[in-house]
XYZ file of C-alpha atoms in Angstrom:
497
model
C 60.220 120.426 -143.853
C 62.317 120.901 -147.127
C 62.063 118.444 -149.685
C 65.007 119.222 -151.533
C 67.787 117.620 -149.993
C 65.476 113.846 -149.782
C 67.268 112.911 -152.753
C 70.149 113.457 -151.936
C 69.210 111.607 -148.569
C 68.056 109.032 -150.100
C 71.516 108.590 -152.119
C 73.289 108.963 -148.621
C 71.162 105.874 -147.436
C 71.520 103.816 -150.223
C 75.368 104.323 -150.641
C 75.217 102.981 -147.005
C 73.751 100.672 -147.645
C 71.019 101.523 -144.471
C 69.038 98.251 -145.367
C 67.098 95.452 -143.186
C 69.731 92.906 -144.113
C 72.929 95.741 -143.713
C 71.612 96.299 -140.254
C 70.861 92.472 -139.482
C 74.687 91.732 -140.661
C 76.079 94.787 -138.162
C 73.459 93.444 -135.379
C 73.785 89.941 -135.398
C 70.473 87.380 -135.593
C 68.983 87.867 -131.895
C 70.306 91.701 -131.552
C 68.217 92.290 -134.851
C 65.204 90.724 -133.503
C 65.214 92.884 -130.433
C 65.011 95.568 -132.325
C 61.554 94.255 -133.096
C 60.474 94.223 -129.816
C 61.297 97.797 -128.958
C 64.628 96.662 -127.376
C 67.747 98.647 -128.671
C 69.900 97.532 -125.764
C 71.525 94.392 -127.245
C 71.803 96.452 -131.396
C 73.031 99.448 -129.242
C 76.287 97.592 -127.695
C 76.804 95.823 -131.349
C 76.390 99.108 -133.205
C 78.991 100.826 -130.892
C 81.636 98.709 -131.458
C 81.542 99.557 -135.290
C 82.524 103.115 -135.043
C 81.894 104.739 -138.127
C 80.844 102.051 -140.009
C 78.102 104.142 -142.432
C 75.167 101.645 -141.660
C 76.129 101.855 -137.798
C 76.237 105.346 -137.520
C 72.996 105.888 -139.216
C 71.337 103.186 -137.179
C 72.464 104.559 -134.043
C 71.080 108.068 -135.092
C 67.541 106.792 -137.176
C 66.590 103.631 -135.374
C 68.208 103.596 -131.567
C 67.684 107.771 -131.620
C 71.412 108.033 -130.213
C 73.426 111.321 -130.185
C 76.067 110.567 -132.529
C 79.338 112.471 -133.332
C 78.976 114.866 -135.737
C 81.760 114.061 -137.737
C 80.434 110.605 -138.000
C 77.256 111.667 -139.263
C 78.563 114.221 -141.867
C 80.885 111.453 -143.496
C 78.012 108.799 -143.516
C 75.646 111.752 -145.001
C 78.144 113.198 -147.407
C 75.884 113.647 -150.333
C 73.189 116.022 -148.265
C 75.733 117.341 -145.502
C 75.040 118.026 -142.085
C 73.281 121.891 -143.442
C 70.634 119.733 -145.766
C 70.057 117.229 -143.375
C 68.555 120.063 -141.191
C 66.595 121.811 -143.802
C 65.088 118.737 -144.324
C 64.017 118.330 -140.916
C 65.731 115.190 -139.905
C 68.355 115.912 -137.165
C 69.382 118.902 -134.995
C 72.650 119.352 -134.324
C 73.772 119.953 -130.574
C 77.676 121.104 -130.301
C 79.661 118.142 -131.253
C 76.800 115.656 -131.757
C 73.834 115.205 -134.062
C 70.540 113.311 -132.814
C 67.572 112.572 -135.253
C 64.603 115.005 -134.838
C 62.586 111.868 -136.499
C 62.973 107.659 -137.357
C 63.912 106.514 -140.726
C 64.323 103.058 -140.805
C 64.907 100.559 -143.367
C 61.852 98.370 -144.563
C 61.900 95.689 -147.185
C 58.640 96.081 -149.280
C 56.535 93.100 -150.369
C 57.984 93.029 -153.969
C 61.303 92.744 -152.701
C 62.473 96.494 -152.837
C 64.609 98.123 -149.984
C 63.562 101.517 -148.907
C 62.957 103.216 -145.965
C 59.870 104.677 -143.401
C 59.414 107.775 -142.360
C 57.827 108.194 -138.541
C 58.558 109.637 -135.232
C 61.081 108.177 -132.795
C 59.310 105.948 -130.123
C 59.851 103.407 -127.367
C 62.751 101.857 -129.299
C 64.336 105.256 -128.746
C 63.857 105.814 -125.394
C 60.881 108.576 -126.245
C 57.613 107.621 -123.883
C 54.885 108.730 -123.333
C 54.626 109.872 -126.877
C 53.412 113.243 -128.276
C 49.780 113.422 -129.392
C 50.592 113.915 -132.736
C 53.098 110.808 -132.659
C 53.005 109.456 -136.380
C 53.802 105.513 -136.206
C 55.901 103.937 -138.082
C 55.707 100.100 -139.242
C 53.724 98.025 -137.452
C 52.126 94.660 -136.778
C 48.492 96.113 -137.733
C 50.930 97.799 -140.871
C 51.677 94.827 -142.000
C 48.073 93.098 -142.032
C 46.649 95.597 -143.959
C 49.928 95.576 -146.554
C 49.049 91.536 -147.041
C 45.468 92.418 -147.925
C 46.151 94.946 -150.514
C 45.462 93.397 -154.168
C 48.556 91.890 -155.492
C 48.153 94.996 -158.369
C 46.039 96.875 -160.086
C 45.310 100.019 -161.175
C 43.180 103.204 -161.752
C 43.490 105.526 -158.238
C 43.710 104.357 -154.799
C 43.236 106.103 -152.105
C 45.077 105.808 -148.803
C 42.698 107.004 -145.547
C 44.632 108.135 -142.768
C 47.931 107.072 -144.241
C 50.265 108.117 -141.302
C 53.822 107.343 -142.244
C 52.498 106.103 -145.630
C 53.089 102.454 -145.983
C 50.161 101.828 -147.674
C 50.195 104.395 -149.891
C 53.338 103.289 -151.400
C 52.266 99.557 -151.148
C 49.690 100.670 -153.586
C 51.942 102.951 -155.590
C 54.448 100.238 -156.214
C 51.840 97.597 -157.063
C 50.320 99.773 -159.996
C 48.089 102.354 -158.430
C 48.215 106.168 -158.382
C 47.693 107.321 -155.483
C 46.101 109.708 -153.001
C 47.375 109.827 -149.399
C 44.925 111.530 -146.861
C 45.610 112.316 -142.858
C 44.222 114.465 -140.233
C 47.521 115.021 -139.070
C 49.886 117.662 -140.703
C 52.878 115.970 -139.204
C 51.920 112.523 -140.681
C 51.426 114.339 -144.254
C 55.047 115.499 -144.170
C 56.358 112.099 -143.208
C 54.790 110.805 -145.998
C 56.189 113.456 -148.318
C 59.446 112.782 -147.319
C 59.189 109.222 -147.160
C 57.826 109.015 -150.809
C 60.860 111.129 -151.961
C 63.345 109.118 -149.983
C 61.915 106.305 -152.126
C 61.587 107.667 -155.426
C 57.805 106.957 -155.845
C 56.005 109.693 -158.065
C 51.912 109.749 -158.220
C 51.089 109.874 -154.693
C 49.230 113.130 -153.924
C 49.127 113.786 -149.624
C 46.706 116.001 -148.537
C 45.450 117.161 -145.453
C 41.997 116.664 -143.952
C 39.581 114.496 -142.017
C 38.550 111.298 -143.484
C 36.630 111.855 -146.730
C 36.684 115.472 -146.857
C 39.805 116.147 -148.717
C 38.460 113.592 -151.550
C 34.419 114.578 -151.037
C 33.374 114.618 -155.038
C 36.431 111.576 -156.025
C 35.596 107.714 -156.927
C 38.593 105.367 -156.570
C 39.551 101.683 -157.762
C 40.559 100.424 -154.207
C 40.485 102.130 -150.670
C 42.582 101.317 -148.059
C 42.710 102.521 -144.680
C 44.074 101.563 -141.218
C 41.983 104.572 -139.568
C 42.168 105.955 -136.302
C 39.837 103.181 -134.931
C 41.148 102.777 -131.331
C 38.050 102.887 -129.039
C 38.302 106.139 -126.379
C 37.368 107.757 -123.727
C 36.184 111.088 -124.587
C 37.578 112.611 -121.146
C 39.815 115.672 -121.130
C 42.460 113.780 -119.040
C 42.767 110.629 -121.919
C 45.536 111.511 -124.749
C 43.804 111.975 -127.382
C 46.855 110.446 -129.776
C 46.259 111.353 -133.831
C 47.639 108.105 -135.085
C 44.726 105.956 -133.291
C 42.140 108.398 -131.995
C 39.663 109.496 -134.114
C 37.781 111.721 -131.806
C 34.217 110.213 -131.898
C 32.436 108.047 -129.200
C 32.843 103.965 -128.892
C 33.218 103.012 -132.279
C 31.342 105.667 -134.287
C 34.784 106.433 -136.079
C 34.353 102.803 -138.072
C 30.732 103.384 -138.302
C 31.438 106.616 -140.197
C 34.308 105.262 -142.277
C 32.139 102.162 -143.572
C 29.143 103.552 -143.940
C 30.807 106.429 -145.962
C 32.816 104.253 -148.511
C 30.780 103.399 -151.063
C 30.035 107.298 -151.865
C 34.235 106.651 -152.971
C 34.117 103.378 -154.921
C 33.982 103.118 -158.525
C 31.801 100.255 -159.536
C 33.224 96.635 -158.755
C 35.775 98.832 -156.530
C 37.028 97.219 -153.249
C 38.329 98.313 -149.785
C 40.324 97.152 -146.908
C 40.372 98.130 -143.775
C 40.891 97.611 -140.327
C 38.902 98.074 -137.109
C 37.240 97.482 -134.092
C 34.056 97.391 -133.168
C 31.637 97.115 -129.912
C 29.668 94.502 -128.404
C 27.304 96.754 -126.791
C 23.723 96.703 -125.162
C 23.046 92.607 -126.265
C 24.094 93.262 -129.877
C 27.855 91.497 -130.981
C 30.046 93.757 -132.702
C 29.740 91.551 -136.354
C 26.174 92.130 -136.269
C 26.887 95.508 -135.367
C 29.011 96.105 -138.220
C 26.473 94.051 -140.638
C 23.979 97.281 -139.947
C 27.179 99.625 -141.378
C 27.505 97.547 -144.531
C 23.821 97.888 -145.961
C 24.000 98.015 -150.084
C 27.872 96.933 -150.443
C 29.129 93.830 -150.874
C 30.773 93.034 -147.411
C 33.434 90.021 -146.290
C 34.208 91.086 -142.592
C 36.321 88.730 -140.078
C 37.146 89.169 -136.487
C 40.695 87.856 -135.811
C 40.887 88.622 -132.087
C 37.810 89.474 -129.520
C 38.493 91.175 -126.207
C 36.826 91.565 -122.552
C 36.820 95.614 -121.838
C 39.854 94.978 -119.655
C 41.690 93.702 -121.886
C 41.365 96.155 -124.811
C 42.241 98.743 -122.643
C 45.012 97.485 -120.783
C 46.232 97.066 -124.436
C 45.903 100.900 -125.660
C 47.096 102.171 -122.166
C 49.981 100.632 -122.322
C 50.580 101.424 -125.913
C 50.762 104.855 -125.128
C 53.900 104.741 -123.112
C 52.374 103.929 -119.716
C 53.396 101.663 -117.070
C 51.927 99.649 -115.200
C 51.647 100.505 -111.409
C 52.248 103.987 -112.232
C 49.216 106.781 -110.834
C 48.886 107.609 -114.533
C 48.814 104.127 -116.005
C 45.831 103.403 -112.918
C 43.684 106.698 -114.105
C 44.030 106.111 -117.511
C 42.935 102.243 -116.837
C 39.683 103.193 -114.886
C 38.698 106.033 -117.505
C 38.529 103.109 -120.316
C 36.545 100.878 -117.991
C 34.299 103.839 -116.731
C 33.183 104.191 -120.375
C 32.955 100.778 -121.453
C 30.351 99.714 -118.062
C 28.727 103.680 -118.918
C 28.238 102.227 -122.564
C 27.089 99.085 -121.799
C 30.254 97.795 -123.720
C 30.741 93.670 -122.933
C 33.536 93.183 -125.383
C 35.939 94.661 -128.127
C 36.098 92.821 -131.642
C 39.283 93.591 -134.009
C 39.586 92.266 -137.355
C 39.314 92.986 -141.075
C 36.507 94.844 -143.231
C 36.653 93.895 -146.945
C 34.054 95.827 -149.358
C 33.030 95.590 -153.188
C 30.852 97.753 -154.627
C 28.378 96.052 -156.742
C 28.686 92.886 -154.751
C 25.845 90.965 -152.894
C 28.301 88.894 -150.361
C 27.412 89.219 -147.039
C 29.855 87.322 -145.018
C 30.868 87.722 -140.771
C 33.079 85.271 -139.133
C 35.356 85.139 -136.761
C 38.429 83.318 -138.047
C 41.372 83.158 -135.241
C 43.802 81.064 -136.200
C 46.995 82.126 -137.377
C 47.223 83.189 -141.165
C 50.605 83.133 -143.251
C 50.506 87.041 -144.379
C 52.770 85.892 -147.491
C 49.578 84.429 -149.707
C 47.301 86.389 -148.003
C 46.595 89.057 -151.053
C 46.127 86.556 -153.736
C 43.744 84.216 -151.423
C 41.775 87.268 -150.657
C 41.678 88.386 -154.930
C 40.579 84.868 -155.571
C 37.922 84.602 -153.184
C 36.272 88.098 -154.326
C 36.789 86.951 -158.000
C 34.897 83.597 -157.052
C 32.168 85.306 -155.479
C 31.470 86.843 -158.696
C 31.716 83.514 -160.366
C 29.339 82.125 -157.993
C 26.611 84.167 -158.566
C 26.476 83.477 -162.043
C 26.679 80.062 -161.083
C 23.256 77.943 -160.831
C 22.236 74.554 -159.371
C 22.636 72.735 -162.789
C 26.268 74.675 -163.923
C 27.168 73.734 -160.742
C 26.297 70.272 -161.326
C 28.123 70.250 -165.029
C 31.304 71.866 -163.236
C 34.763 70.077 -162.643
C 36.000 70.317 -159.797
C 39.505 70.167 -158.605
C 40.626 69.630 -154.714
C 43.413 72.467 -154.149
C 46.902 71.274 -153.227
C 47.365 72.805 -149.935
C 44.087 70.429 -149.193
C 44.883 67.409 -146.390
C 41.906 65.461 -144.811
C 42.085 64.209 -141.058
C 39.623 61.586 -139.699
C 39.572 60.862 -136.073
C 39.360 57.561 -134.900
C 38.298 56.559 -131.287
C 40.317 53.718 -130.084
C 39.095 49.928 -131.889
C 36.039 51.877 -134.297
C 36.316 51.202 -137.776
C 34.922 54.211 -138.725
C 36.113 57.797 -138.231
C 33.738 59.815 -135.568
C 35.372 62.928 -137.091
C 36.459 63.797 -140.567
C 38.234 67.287 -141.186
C 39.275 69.041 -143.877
C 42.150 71.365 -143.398
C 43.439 74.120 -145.605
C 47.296 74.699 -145.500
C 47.002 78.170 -146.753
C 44.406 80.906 -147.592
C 42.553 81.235 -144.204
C 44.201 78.138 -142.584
C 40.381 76.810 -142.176
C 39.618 73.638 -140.537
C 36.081 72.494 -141.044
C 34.478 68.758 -140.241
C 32.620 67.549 -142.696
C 30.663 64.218 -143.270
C 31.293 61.317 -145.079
C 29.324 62.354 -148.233
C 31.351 65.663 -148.292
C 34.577 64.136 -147.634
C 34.158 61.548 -150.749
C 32.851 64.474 -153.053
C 36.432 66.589 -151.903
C 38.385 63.211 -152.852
C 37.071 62.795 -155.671
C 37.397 66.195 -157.105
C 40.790 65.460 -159.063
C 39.503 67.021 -162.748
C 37.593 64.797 -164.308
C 33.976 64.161 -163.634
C 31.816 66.827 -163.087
C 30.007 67.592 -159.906
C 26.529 66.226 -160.640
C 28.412 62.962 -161.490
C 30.234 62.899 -158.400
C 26.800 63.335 -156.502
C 24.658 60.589 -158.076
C 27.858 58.076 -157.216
C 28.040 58.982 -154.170
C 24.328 58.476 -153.384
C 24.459 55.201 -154.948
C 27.284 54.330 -152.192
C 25.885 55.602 -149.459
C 22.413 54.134 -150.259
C 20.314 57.781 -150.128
C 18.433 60.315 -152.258
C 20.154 61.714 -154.881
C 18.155 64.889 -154.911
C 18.205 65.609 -151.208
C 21.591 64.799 -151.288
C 22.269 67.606 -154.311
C 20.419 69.758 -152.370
C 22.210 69.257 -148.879
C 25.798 69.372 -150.725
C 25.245 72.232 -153.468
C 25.835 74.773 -150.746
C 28.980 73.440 -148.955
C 30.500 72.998 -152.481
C 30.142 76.594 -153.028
C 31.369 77.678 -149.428
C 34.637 75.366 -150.073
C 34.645 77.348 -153.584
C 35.071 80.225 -151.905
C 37.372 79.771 -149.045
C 39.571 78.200 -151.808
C 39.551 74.197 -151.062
C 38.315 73.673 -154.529
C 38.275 75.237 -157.375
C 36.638 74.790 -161.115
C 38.940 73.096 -163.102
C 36.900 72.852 -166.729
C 34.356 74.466 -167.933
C 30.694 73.205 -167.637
C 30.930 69.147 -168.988
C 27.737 67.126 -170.235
């Protein structure tokens, strides 16, 4: 793949302009958000119709994978011409028409910035099942890990398994430099060409697996969406690149987490995602506790599934069909090795690591999460874990505290009772948490409005409720810091008298 002509690709694009909103406006609302669901029908008829409309013509070739008219595609690629466009590896020509030989496809990135991804054509396109060395473009697990990046930063960052490189430029553009790392030569190019096409300097790709190309190097932050997809190892299972790893059950993420800290500076951090077994009696969070030994870990399971399930869900997003003879052997190799394995369920969720940290925190949180606030809920939570534990019994007691806006309470009433049989408090942001709490914790959260300090709030409270203030202290210290930390209060003042 040549490099040179990506600039003037990337002028070609922008000149367009081949953006998310261009597209939406050619599309229409509900055409557009087919697209998102692998559906190019309804954008296909739309785009048609707008003959050589630049955006069209490159949307038909990049996104739908159309053969388009080579005249059409020369005039909406006038900078590079039809000759670069091939040296770069991005179309083939075929007589009279041109198809793409890959996707680009426009993305909006978090700050704001239109550019473009770099991956191979897929379902969207028509192309199933795909090639074992398919490099994904932007997805929903793409996405996730792009919200839990820090909102900057910088020093180096290193990007495991960085497929079409989203991350990497995620981090590049919020301060970072950057090292890009993949097994996969193919998914190294893309994100060669993909950092050109958006004009992003200090990202060094190399090729290798996992840690190797980086064996002696320390970083700031770590991210990685690894290969974590759990496999058969069976010579009739694809073994696909972008999710396969190549190791047994979940040994992949064992490797991966028990190998990061050997790459983090000190007070460095990592996010990543995986999955993880529930195997022979022992969940998968406990599992993944044994992994995390000496690092500061915060690890949550968002979604846990039965072994049919989970692979239902990987055989099908490899192209096959249901009811098909290779859709029904690929289905029974999965559940061969789960019941061989002693595999009861699949967790799937998040892995957050500091070095130098001493949190040791597994949940399961389910409930939908706004992606949006996501990175500076996740900052403020490691930065108040450090606070914390600096933090003893009496600063605690000389801290203000202060409720945090997105902070309503709920009480439950059964029909005629004066008094609430439930009391929740539920967090409009951060984690979207809902926890009940009782009536002593409830009137310390109300009260928390910046003025008197904790301690203060405590002895009151006793008083009211007619108990000791000591055991009380003792019973509410710890919730106070939990609701610290999942960001329903927060210090307002420094330590009062």
């Amino acid at each position: 793949m040549d490099l040179t002509p990506a600039r003037a690709l990337a002028t070609d694009l922008a000149a367009a302009p081949f953006t998310d909103a261009a597209l939406k406006a050619r599309c229409g609302d509900a055409a557009f958000a087919a697209l998102t669901r692998a559906d190019a029908v309804p954008a296909r008829r739309m785009l048609e119709r707008r003959g050589d409309d630049p955006v069209a013509v490159l949307a038909r070739l990049f996104v739908c994978g159309d053969a388009v008219p080579a005249a059409s595609v020369a005039a909406a690629l006038s900078s590079t011409g039809l000759e670069g466009a091939e040296r770069a590896g991005v179309l083939v020509r075929d007589g009279e028409t041109v198809r793409a030989a890959l996707a680009i496809r426009p993305h909006v990135f978090s700050d704001g910035a239109d550019g473009w991804i770099v991956s191979d054509l897929d379902e969207l396109a028509g192309v199933f099942p795909l090639r074992p060395d398919h490099v994904l473009g932007v997805g929903g697990a793409g996405r996730t890990l792009v919200a839990m990046l820090p909102e900057s930063g910088t020093g180096a960052a290193l990007d495991l398994g960085c497929g079409c490189g989203l991350i990497a430029f995620e981090l590049r553009r919020r301060g970072f430099s950057v090292v890009a790392t993949d097994i996969s030569e193919r998914a190294a190019a893309f994100t060669r060409l993909g950092a050109e096409l958006n004009g992003l300097d200090r990202i060094d790709v190399r090729v290798g697996d996992l840690f190797a190309p980086v064996h002696d190097e320390r970083f700031a932050f770590i991210a990685s969406n690894p290969p974590f997809v759990i496999t058969p190892r069976s010579a009739d299972v694809p073994a696909y690149e972008y999710r396969d790893g190549g190791r047994a059950g979940d040994a992949l993420m064992a490797d991966v987490v028990t190998s990061l800290r050997a790459h983090l500076e000190s007070g460095g951090r990592a996010a990543l995602l995986g999955n993880w077994e529930d195997r022979d009696g022992l969940a998968g969070l406990d599992r993944v506790r044994s992994w995390t030994q000496g690092i500061g870990a915060w690890v949550i399971e968002r979604e846990h599934l039965d072994p049919v399930r989970y692979a239902e869900l990987w055989v099908r997003d490899g192209g096959m069909r249901p009811g098909t003879p290779a859709h029904d052997a690929l289905l029974t190799a999965w559940l061969d090795d789960f019941e061989a394995r002693g595999v009861t369920g699949i967790g799937m969720g998040w892995v957050q690591l500091t070095e130098g940290s001493a949190l040791a925190r597994f949940e399961r949180v389910a409930q939908a999460v706004d992606h949006g606030p996501l990175a500076a809920h996740l900052d403020a939570a490691w930065e108040t874990d450090r606070v914390l534990a600096g933090l003893d019994d009496d600063a605690l007691d000389a801290a203000v505290m202060q409720v945090a806006a997105d902070v309503t309470e709920a009480r439950h009433h059964l029909p005629g009772a004066e008094s609430p049989s439930v009391i929740e408090l539920r967090q409009g942001g951060g984690l979207a948490r809902v926890l009940e709490v009782d009536p002593a914790l409830a009137a310390l959260v109300g009260a928390s409005d910046g003025d008197l300090p904790v301690g203060v709030l405590i002895g009151a409270i006793a008083g009211l409720l007619e108990v000791d203030a000591d055991a009380l202290s003792d019973d509410l210290r710890p919730r106070v810091r939990e609701l610290l930390f999942t960001g329903q209060l927060a210090i307002a003042d420094g330590p009062r008298g």
